[in-house]
Amino acid sequence: MIGGLFIYNHKGEVLISRVYRDDIGRNAVDAFRVNVIHARQQVRSPVTNIARTSFFHVKRSNIWLAAVTKQNVNAAMVFEFLYKMCDVMTAYFGKISEENIKNNFVLIYELLDEILDFGYPQNSETGALKTFITQQGIKGQHQTKEEQSQITSQVTGQIGWRREGIKYRRNELFLDVLESVNLLMSPQGQVLSAHVSGRVVMKSYLSGMPECKFGMNDKIVIDKQGKGGTTDDAGKSGKQSIAIDDCTFHQCVRLSKFDSERSISFIPPDGEYELMRYRTTKDIILPFRVIPLVREVGRTKLEVKVVIKSNFKPSLLAQKIEVRIPTPLNTSGVQVICMKGKAKYKASENAIVWKIKRMAGMKESQISAEIELLPTNDKKKWARPPISMNFEVPFAPSGLKVRYLKVFESKLNYSDHDVIKWVRYIGRSGIYETRC
Amino acid sequence: MTDSKYFTTTKKGEIFELKAELNSDKKEKKKEAVKKVIASMTVGKDVSALFPDVVNCMQTDNLELKKLVYLYLMNYAKSQPDMAIMAVNTFVKDCEDPNPLIRALAVRTMGCIRVDKITEYLCEPLRKCLKDEDPYVRKTAAVCVAKLHDINAQLVEDQGFLDTLKDLISDSNPMVVANAVAALSEIAESHPNSNLLDLNPQTINKLLTALNECTEWGQIFILDCLANYTPRDDRESQSICERVTPRLSHANSAVVLSAVKVLMKFMEMLPKDLDYYGTLLKKLAPPLVTLLSAEPELQYVALRNINLIVQKRPEILKHEMKVFFVKYNDPIYVKLEKLDIMIRLASQANIAQVLAELKEYATEVDVDFVRKAVRAIGRCAIKVEQSAERCVSTLLDLIQTKVNYVVQEAIVVIKDIFRKYPNKYESVIATLCENLDSLDEPEARAAMIWIVGEYAERIDNADELLESFLEGFHDESTQVQLQLLTAIVKLFLKKPTETQELVQQVLSLATQDSDNPDLRDRGYIYWRLLSTDPVAAKEVVLAEKPLISEETDLIEPTLLDELICHIGTLASVYHKPPSAFVEGSRGVQHKRLPARAGSGESAESPEVGQSGTSEAPPAVIPSQGDLLGDLLNLDLAPATTTVPSVQPSMQMGAMDLLGGGLDSLMGDESDTLGGDIGGSPSMGAALGAPAAMPAALSNAPAVGGGLGDLFDLGGGVGMPTGFYVAPKTLFLPAMKAKGLEISGTFARRGGIIQMDLSLTNKAMSVMTDFAIQFNRNSFGLAPAGPLQVLTPLTPNQTIDVSLPLGTTGPVMKMEPLNNLQVAVKNNIDVFYFSCQYPLSLLFVEDGKMERQVFLATWKDIPNDNEAQFQIKDVHLNSDAASNKLQGSNIFTIAKRTVDAQDMLYQSIKLTNGIWVLAEMRVQTGNPNYTLSIKCRAPEVSQFVYQCYELVLKN
């Protein structure tokens, strides 16, 4: 299991050091600094073995988190734990920075004591932790016996993510379907790979221990229901349903029920959390198409023309559009003409950045640029990195639709109809690239 | 909230000041001081001098302060054991606190203080906490047992904590169950043989129930523990799989990977024709793909594991090639791993896409990545024949870029492509030759020289090219020198007239001016070959090379199986068994995949191809009459005179040396040829044919194999002994044969099988006209010549004869397999006896398999054909044993040492072409070896094992 956990700043100074196992000595702290942080060559693996000691590291801005072990630990678990540790810290004091870590080092030690015991991760749900570890010192001395046992049963219980006795005057929930659409397209416009990775994020402000059921236009479910109804019905709904390649759920979802009936039922944590993640690859709506044209005019000049076309309902508006056209390292000057938005050559980033605030569906826009090059002796050709794009659209490119989210709370007197529900779809660009 | 100020106290006299503050009356000041102490501790300052003062702050109601003091204690108690005892009272008191959080805190901290005196006091509170009414305390206590065990294992056993821990597996709270499982698993690891984690269907059921309810981390503990269980049959295995599959949709990647581990392992037991087996295979792909959308570090772990899964079960991900395409922004470690998997998944169906991708990659920035991409293009050419042409043209395009490392990498892979498709792409040689000057890496230079030598007849100025390399001969690396030597000899054999001077020059450079023994020896061998028999030299040096294998970097099958049992862990990331990086004995026991259940067997067992044994008609032992008939039909001409010479009895020593030396040199050469592709085409094959050898060496090849790769083994322990010949045994007593007594034994000498017989006349009259005949037998053994009894056998005289045997006689399966029925005739009568020969008689000299072929074959032969044996009381180390075995044509191909255990991989070829593969485990200090034998004809395993026994014990 995890033998120790260290946090370093970018200089390699230790900010937090907690050793859980006897086989990890103080020299391990230095070994990591010398061999990884100060390594002459950039380290090429997130797992490093130095003198039979294994170091797992992740970096958040310029802070290094390293878990150390001498055993054959579950590597996936160690990384998941490090991410979780980052989430917990962020939930407590915001951004992970040297300043924040130094300011909260007592709290961090307390958390580390609680969520990692002898190197075994324990309950690390922020919701539960916040009931007894707070920034204002520890509660505890003033708690009643009932409160204490409520804390412990929540931390260890089946529903460790939610405490009893939550009350809201207004029962309300928000569902955000956040998708990022990824594309790799060849210069000829052929889709090399495309997938949507989506998340359903839920903010719940519900009283008691509500039992929820979530439904979406999952092809498997719709097809199953379609069999019961008329064939005509099935054909109609078949069009609207989507094929989900795979999905994963927050630990509140009953997985065995999903496996057998494909129904998503759960008791949600209070506040914001990620209900599910999913991935689709079929019938993706690609919101934009990028058509590049690069021409080398002699050895010292490049002509670039890029057309973007929006491909969705004209009534919808895409926002925050940004097209990034890479330029060679030996670029000496750039002249840009664009029909819409603003374009600028950014020498420090070796790219032309073209920004458009808003663009409706079924429109087209174009940019052309002349790039002057300095002559070089470098024999190696310019690698031509792909043209990348960023945007945000108000629909789900995968075609996912929320069909229902039913809430049942038998003990309290509110019903599904009393809950105010909000649904929002946002499609963003993931890695959306076109080779040129 | 600005705790950062505690980090900034660096002035002198700090400790003294802190001491004063710690003893202050004001609570706030005390707390501040403790925080400063902890901050100093964190940055590595020694604040142990403050021990008594800090411990004094322990008695407080302020929980925050208490936790800080505990933190200090955990760090320094070990260095101040006597002082630490001061804290015991507070701990014991806290363990009785009404607040469960404080009870748990106390027991948790106490377990972390590794001081004997404190652990004594820990026992009572721990016992109470294990039975505490609050689950939070129980789950903490469960882990504490593991802590205590780490400090004092005996104490834990004596106090009976293990039983209490086992009871906790049935606890009502899922987190308590999970922590108990984790603690027990850890303790069990240091007691490999204890039955601590007594996994039976009832406990498994409890675990599976808890699995649905506990935290994500608990699920990991439980799944990892489940993976150690071996179900009783395929039905239990299926029912566990069914209950584990829902975990594949968990958001936590570690839960998913641990579930994959359980499924991959238990799947081994499911019959392949079962519907559920197919369903399971389909269910595995999507979650594995989803892992690739996790954070990069986890992607890396996932990819390393997928690499194993693809090798074990390629069918799972064969349609998912696209997801492994490299993204521009992937970190380099993810890129390299993806590339690896792409090559493994490349097939005819997706090769066009793969190639287009690889071409893109070859223009990227990172040198390692580009090199690997270029190499991958070559691999594709070798793997998918249809794409070879496109790959070659892609490589040529890349060479045109003139980027130095791209060109060099391309040349190295083109060499392999030439090997795979001879006489197809040689037209590109001209382009390659243009780049000769830019090659500065040894591997690329060696590859280029190999190409020039191999195709010397097509390159007009081959002599000039090679001569240009010769100028700086002594500055080249060994690899290049050896290659240059061979290439020039090849050139000479192809164009003897123009290149005599060149070959003289290189031979003298290699033999006289070099102090590298390998180079010198190879030079001498060539020299001698060329001067004695150029025709033979041609056959040896220009021999046809065996094909190179398609797959590379395959992990050895046993290691692969072991790594599959470690999916998700560090072992699977390093692709090494835990013993390679974990100190001590903890958790390094070898794990094995379970054996497939009986039901699926028939569907799987392959048709035995070449083996004569299993295709032979069912064994019918012929009646005496038949045998008699057979024999009488034969022409039993009196063999008194016709053949004059007796087989020369061979002097082995000297010839062994020559033969062995030669063989290993050739092997060595071909190794460098094969280069990194790992195909080591054995030149030894060419040596197998005695005709190819110069007269002086004519006896060598036969025994040469015996030395095979003496150098490869690195042991150099000494000469292997020759074939073990058992002492003669009585075959036919005089009483049964009217006074003729026959005893004998079998031997294999220089590739020739001989039956050594002693004939004794115990009758009163002279015996003449001896003849011998065999009944049909399993391997077609038959006399290759007449029985040479030249003079009449007078009473009381004994004659020793050697009867050469061939293996081309009629075949019939015998029972036992190695039974031989013999008829001997003399002037008095015909006598029958049966005897058994050691199977090693049939082990041929060229039975050394290439490593790659071995790996593939081992994988190919179903596990059901594996037989395991124990060889007891052998007092040899592994090198000596493998030397000894080599004398009997049991060849060691590779040796792997895993924590004091040597694994020898061996191959044997029988005269009828059956290959037998074996894995022998030798543990230092343990006289018992474990032998696993795999063969397509499993009937022979038993007899092969007997040979091992025989050879090793004599």
PDB file of C-alpha atoms in Angstrom, chain B residues 556-724:
ATOM      1  CA  GLU B 556       7.030 -14.806 -22.103  1.00  0.00           C
ATOM      2  CA  PRO B 557       3.832 -16.838 -21.614  1.00  0.00           C
ATOM      3  CA  THR B 558       4.369 -17.784 -17.983  1.00  0.00           C
ATOM      4  CA  LEU B 559       5.287 -14.235 -17.093  1.00  0.00           C
ATOM      5  CA  LEU B 560       2.300 -12.952 -19.042  1.00  0.00           C
ATOM      6  CA  ASP B 561      -0.030 -15.219 -17.107  1.00  0.00           C
ATOM      7  CA  GLU B 562       1.486 -14.046 -13.890  1.00  0.00           C
ATOM      8  CA  LEU B 563       1.127 -10.409 -14.877  1.00  0.00           C
ATOM      9  CA  ILE B 564      -2.519 -10.948 -15.799  1.00  0.00           C
ATOM     10  CA  CYS B 565      -3.029 -11.922 -12.168  1.00  0.00           C
ATOM     11  CA  HIS B 566      -1.496  -8.567 -11.227  1.00  0.00           C
ATOM     12  CA  ILE B 567      -3.614  -6.313 -13.461  1.00  0.00           C
ATOM     13  CA  GLY B 568      -3.870  -2.812 -12.107  1.00  0.00           C
ATOM     14  CA  THR B 569      -0.828  -3.115  -9.870  1.00  0.00           C
ATOM     15  CA  LEU B 570       2.710  -1.850 -10.226  1.00  0.00           C
ATOM     16  CA  ALA B 571       3.802  -5.198 -11.616  1.00  0.00           C
ATOM     17  CA  SER B 572       1.520  -4.675 -14.577  1.00  0.00           C
ATOM     18  CA  VAL B 573       2.928  -1.191 -15.082  1.00  0.00           C
ATOM     19  CA  TYR B 574       6.536  -2.353 -15.008  1.00  0.00           C
ATOM     20  CA  HIS B 575       5.741  -5.601 -16.851  1.00  0.00           C
ATOM     21  CA  LYS B 576       7.875  -7.340 -14.273  1.00  0.00           C
ATOM     22  CA  PRO B 577       6.945  -9.831 -11.573  1.00  0.00           C
ATOM     23  CA  PRO B 578       6.690  -8.243  -8.117  1.00  0.00           C
ATOM     24  CA  SER B 579       9.822 -10.034  -6.964  1.00  0.00           C
ATOM     25  CA  ALA B 580      11.803  -7.891  -9.389  1.00  0.00           C
ATOM     26  CA  PHE B 581      11.080  -4.682  -7.505  1.00  0.00           C
ATOM     27  CA  VAL B 582       9.735  -5.586  -4.072  1.00  0.00           C
ATOM     28  CA  GLU B 583      12.146  -6.241  -1.268  1.00  0.00           C
ATOM     29  CA  GLY B 584      11.723  -9.168   1.023  1.00  0.00           C
ATOM     30  CA  SER B 585       9.126 -11.821   0.732  1.00  0.00           C
ATOM     31  CA  ARG B 586       6.005  -9.770   1.074  1.00  0.00           C
ATOM     32  CA  GLY B 587       3.594 -10.240  -1.761  1.00  0.00           C
ATOM     33  CA  VAL B 588       5.991 -11.772  -4.189  1.00  0.00           C
ATOM     34  CA  GLN B 589       4.549 -15.247  -4.399  1.00  0.00           C
ATOM     35  CA  HIS B 590       3.962 -16.205  -7.953  1.00  0.00           C
ATOM     36  CA  LYS B 591       0.402 -16.068  -8.990  1.00  0.00           C
ATOM     37  CA  ARG B 592      -0.993 -18.348 -11.598  1.00  0.00           C
ATOM     38  CA  LEU B 593      -4.013 -18.395 -13.771  1.00  0.00           C
ATOM     39  CA  PRO B 594      -6.457 -21.125 -12.906  1.00  0.00           C
ATOM     40  CA  ALA B 595      -6.643 -24.101 -15.190  1.00  0.00           C
ATOM     41  CA  ARG B 596      -9.534 -24.420 -17.515  1.00  0.00           C
ATOM     42  CA  ALA B 597     -12.317 -26.674 -16.355  1.00  0.00           C
ATOM     43  CA  GLY B 598     -12.648 -30.031 -17.997  1.00  0.00           C
ATOM     44  CA  SER B 599     -15.806 -29.378 -19.952  1.00  0.00           C
ATOM     45  CA  GLY B 600     -14.284 -27.175 -22.613  1.00  0.00           C
ATOM     46  CA  GLU B 601     -11.369 -29.343 -23.303  1.00  0.00           C
ATOM     47  CA  SER B 602     -12.504 -31.357 -26.246  1.00  0.00           C
ATOM     48  CA  ALA B 603     -13.418 -28.331 -28.262  1.00  0.00           C
ATOM     49  CA  GLU B 604     -10.005 -26.924 -27.780  1.00  0.00           C
ATOM     50  CA  SER B 605      -7.508 -29.677 -28.054  1.00  0.00           C
ATOM     51  CA  PRO B 606      -5.833 -29.194 -31.373  1.00  0.00           C
ATOM     52  CA  GLU B 607      -5.367 -31.801 -33.966  1.00  0.00           C
ATOM     53  CA  VAL B 608      -1.926 -33.132 -33.637  1.00  0.00           C
ATOM     54  CA  GLY B 609      -0.222 -32.345 -36.861  1.00  0.00           C
ATOM     55  CA  GLN B 610       3.081 -33.865 -37.547  1.00  0.00           C
ATOM     56  CA  SER B 611       3.302 -36.263 -34.713  1.00  0.00           C
ATOM     57  CA  GLY B 612       3.466 -39.841 -35.673  1.00  0.00           C
ATOM     58  CA  THR B 613       2.603 -40.955 -32.215  1.00  0.00           C
ATOM     59  CA  SER B 614      -0.911 -39.850 -31.860  1.00  0.00           C
ATOM     60  CA  GLU B 615      -1.905 -40.488 -35.397  1.00  0.00           C
ATOM     61  CA  ALA B 616      -0.680 -44.000 -35.252  1.00  0.00           C
ATOM     62  CA  PRO B 617      -3.354 -46.674 -35.264  1.00  0.00           C
ATOM     63  CA  PRO B 618      -4.586 -47.747 -31.869  1.00  0.00           C
ATOM     64  CA  ALA B 619      -2.150 -49.844 -30.022  1.00  0.00           C
ATOM     65  CA  VAL B 620      -2.592 -53.494 -30.547  1.00  0.00           C
ATOM     66  CA  ILE B 621       0.068 -55.660 -29.149  1.00  0.00           C
ATOM     67  CA  PRO B 622       0.655 -58.271 -31.781  1.00  0.00           C
ATOM     68  CA  SER B 623       0.467 -61.864 -30.800  1.00  0.00           C
ATOM     69  CA  GLN B 624       3.548 -63.947 -30.938  1.00  0.00           C
ATOM     70  CA  GLY B 625       2.336 -65.500 -34.142  1.00  0.00           C
ATOM     71  CA  ASP B 626       2.205 -62.225 -35.995  1.00  0.00           C
ATOM     72  CA  LEU B 627       5.561 -61.287 -34.821  1.00  0.00           C
ATOM     73  CA  LEU B 628       6.921 -64.575 -35.889  1.00  0.00           C
ATOM     74  CA  GLY B 629       5.335 -64.189 -39.279  1.00  0.00           C
ATOM     75  CA  ASP B 630       6.820 -60.772 -39.687  1.00  0.00           C
ATOM     76  CA  LEU B 631      10.203 -61.968 -38.864  1.00  0.00           C
ATOM     77  CA  LEU B 632      10.108 -65.007 -41.008  1.00  0.00           C
ATOM     78  CA  ASN B 633       9.080 -62.988 -43.999  1.00  0.00           C
ATOM     79  CA  LEU B 634      12.188 -61.038 -43.724  1.00  0.00           C
ATOM     80  CA  ASP B 635      15.326 -61.943 -45.353  1.00  0.00           C
ATOM     81  CA  LEU B 636      17.466 -62.956 -42.475  1.00  0.00           C
ATOM     82  CA  ALA B 637      20.579 -63.314 -44.478  1.00  0.00           C
ATOM     83  CA  PRO B 638      23.465 -64.476 -42.403  1.00  0.00           C
ATOM     84  CA  ALA B 639      25.364 -61.283 -41.773  1.00  0.00           C
ATOM     85  CA  THR B 640      28.704 -62.710 -41.228  1.00  0.00           C
ATOM     86  CA  THR B 641      30.801 -60.906 -43.724  1.00  0.00           C
ATOM     87  CA  THR B 642      29.363 -58.249 -45.952  1.00  0.00           C
ATOM     88  CA  VAL B 643      29.858 -55.027 -44.050  1.00  0.00           C
ATOM     89  CA  PRO B 644      33.427 -54.583 -43.030  1.00  0.00           C
ATOM     90  CA  SER B 645      33.727 -51.594 -40.804  1.00  0.00           C
ATOM     91  CA  VAL B 646      32.384 -51.236 -37.340  1.00  0.00           C
ATOM     92  CA  GLN B 647      31.160 -47.811 -36.307  1.00  0.00           C
ATOM     93  CA  PRO B 648      34.114 -45.866 -35.114  1.00  0.00           C
ATOM     94  CA  SER B 649      33.815 -45.288 -31.462  1.00  0.00           C
ATOM     95  CA  MET B 650      34.166 -41.630 -31.093  1.00  0.00           C
ATOM     96  CA  GLN B 651      36.473 -39.527 -29.084  1.00  0.00           C
ATOM     97  CA  MET B 652      34.238 -36.788 -28.024  1.00  0.00           C
ATOM     98  CA  GLY B 653      36.285 -34.303 -26.114  1.00  0.00           C
ATOM     99  CA  ALA B 654      38.268 -32.535 -28.762  1.00  0.00           C
ATOM    100  CA  MET B 655      35.618 -32.573 -31.363  1.00  0.00           C
ATOM    101  CA  ASP B 656      33.026 -31.304 -28.993  1.00  0.00           C
ATOM    102  CA  LEU B 657      35.106 -28.277 -28.469  1.00  0.00           C
ATOM    103  CA  LEU B 658      35.390 -27.498 -32.104  1.00  0.00           C
ATOM    104  CA  GLY B 659      31.851 -28.228 -32.923  1.00  0.00           C
ATOM    105  CA  GLY B 660      30.545 -26.291 -29.997  1.00  0.00           C
ATOM    106  CA  GLY B 661      32.756 -23.341 -30.600  1.00  0.00           C
ATOM    107  CA  LEU B 662      31.727 -23.194 -34.175  1.00  0.00           C
ATOM    108  CA  ASP B 663      28.114 -23.465 -33.429  1.00  0.00           C
ATOM    109  CA  SER B 664      28.056 -20.777 -30.855  1.00  0.00           C
ATOM    110  CA  LEU B 665      29.995 -18.454 -33.062  1.00  0.00           C
ATOM    111  CA  MET B 666      27.558 -18.901 -35.828  1.00  0.00           C
ATOM    112  CA  GLY B 667      24.718 -18.505 -33.461  1.00  0.00           C
ATOM    113  CA  ASP B 668      26.277 -15.356 -32.234  1.00  0.00           C
ATOM    114  CA  GLU B 669      26.626 -13.991 -35.689  1.00  0.00           C
ATOM    115  CA  SER B 670      23.084 -14.632 -36.553  1.00  0.00           C
ATOM    116  CA  ASP B 671      22.030 -12.970 -33.364  1.00  0.00           C
ATOM    117  CA  THR B 672      23.537  -9.738 -34.456  1.00  0.00           C
ATOM    118  CA  LEU B 673      21.956 -10.185 -37.821  1.00  0.00           C
ATOM    119  CA  GLY B 674      18.610 -10.630 -36.272  1.00  0.00           C
ATOM    120  CA  GLY B 675      19.276  -7.498 -34.401  1.00  0.00           C
ATOM    121  CA  ASP B 676      16.539  -6.158 -32.251  1.00  0.00           C
ATOM    122  CA  ILE B 677      13.808  -7.982 -34.031  1.00  0.00           C
ATOM    123  CA  GLY B 678      14.752 -10.828 -31.856  1.00  0.00           C
ATOM    124  CA  GLY B 679      14.589 -13.429 -34.535  1.00  0.00           C
ATOM    125  CA  SER B 680      17.795 -15.295 -34.021  1.00  0.00           C
ATOM    126  CA  PRO B 681      18.056 -17.422 -37.085  1.00  0.00           C
ATOM    127  CA  SER B 682      20.311 -20.196 -36.148  1.00  0.00           C
ATOM    128  CA  MET B 683      23.127 -20.672 -38.524  1.00  0.00           C
ATOM    129  CA  GLY B 684      23.598 -23.855 -36.651  1.00  0.00           C
ATOM    130  CA  ALA B 685      20.952 -25.307 -38.880  1.00  0.00           C
ATOM    131  CA  ALA B 686      23.335 -25.148 -41.739  1.00  0.00           C
ATOM    132  CA  LEU B 687      25.873 -26.964 -39.682  1.00  0.00           C
ATOM    133  CA  GLY B 688      23.438 -29.720 -39.031  1.00  0.00           C
ATOM    134  CA  ALA B 689      24.172 -31.231 -42.386  1.00  0.00           C
ATOM    135  CA  PRO B 690      27.484 -32.972 -42.120  1.00  0.00           C
ATOM    136  CA  ALA B 691      28.128 -32.667 -45.832  1.00  0.00           C
ATOM    137  CA  ALA B 692      28.519 -28.972 -45.487  1.00  0.00           C
ATOM    138  CA  MET B 693      31.481 -29.331 -43.240  1.00  0.00           C
ATOM    139  CA  PRO B 694      35.111 -29.490 -44.113  1.00  0.00           C
ATOM    140  CA  ALA B 695      36.604 -32.890 -43.620  1.00  0.00           C
ATOM    141  CA  ALA B 696      38.476 -32.014 -40.514  1.00  0.00           C
ATOM    142  CA  LEU B 697      35.322 -31.080 -38.768  1.00  0.00           C
ATOM    143  CA  SER B 698      33.160 -33.770 -40.169  1.00  0.00           C
ATOM    144  CA  ASN B 699      32.302 -35.316 -36.887  1.00  0.00           C
ATOM    145  CA  ALA B 700      31.677 -32.081 -35.169  1.00  0.00           C
ATOM    146  CA  PRO B 701      28.243 -31.033 -36.277  1.00  0.00           C
ATOM    147  CA  ALA B 702      26.666 -34.103 -34.897  1.00  0.00           C
ATOM    148  CA  VAL B 703      27.844 -33.385 -31.422  1.00  0.00           C
ATOM    149  CA  GLY B 704      28.129 -29.674 -31.975  1.00  0.00           C
ATOM    150  CA  GLY B 705      24.554 -29.194 -31.070  1.00  0.00           C
ATOM    151  CA  GLY B 706      25.395 -30.567 -27.721  1.00  0.00           C
ATOM    152  CA  LEU B 707      27.339 -27.455 -27.007  1.00  0.00           C
ATOM    153  CA  GLY B 708      24.874 -25.338 -28.822  1.00  0.00           C
ATOM    154  CA  ASP B 709      24.898 -22.096 -27.086  1.00  0.00           C
ATOM    155  CA  LEU B 710      27.384 -22.549 -24.411  1.00  0.00           C
ATOM    156  CA  PHE B 711      28.183 -18.889 -24.659  1.00  0.00           C
ATOM    157  CA  ASP B 712      24.603 -17.821 -24.776  1.00  0.00           C
ATOM    158  CA  LEU B 713      24.019 -19.407 -21.458  1.00  0.00           C
ATOM    159  CA  GLY B 714      26.727 -17.311 -20.014  1.00  0.00           C
ATOM    160  CA  GLY B 715      27.387 -20.045 -17.566  1.00  0.00           C
ATOM    161  CA  GLY B 716      30.562 -21.364 -19.052  1.00  0.00           C
ATOM    162  CA  VAL B 717      30.535 -23.957 -16.331  1.00  0.00           C
ATOM    163  CA  GLY B 718      32.355 -26.463 -18.375  1.00  0.00           C
ATOM    164  CA  MET B 719      31.887 -29.076 -20.975  1.00  0.00           C
ATOM    165  CA  PRO B 720      28.585 -30.774 -21.127  1.00  0.00           C
ATOM    166  CA  THR B 721      28.727 -34.452 -20.721  1.00  0.00           C
ATOM    167  CA  GLY B 722      27.759 -36.497 -23.706  1.00  0.00           C
ATOM    168  CA  PHE B 723      24.733 -38.667 -24.064  1.00  0.00           C
ATOM    169  CA  TYR B 724      24.098 -40.640 -20.954  1.00  0.00           C
TER     170      TYR B 724
END
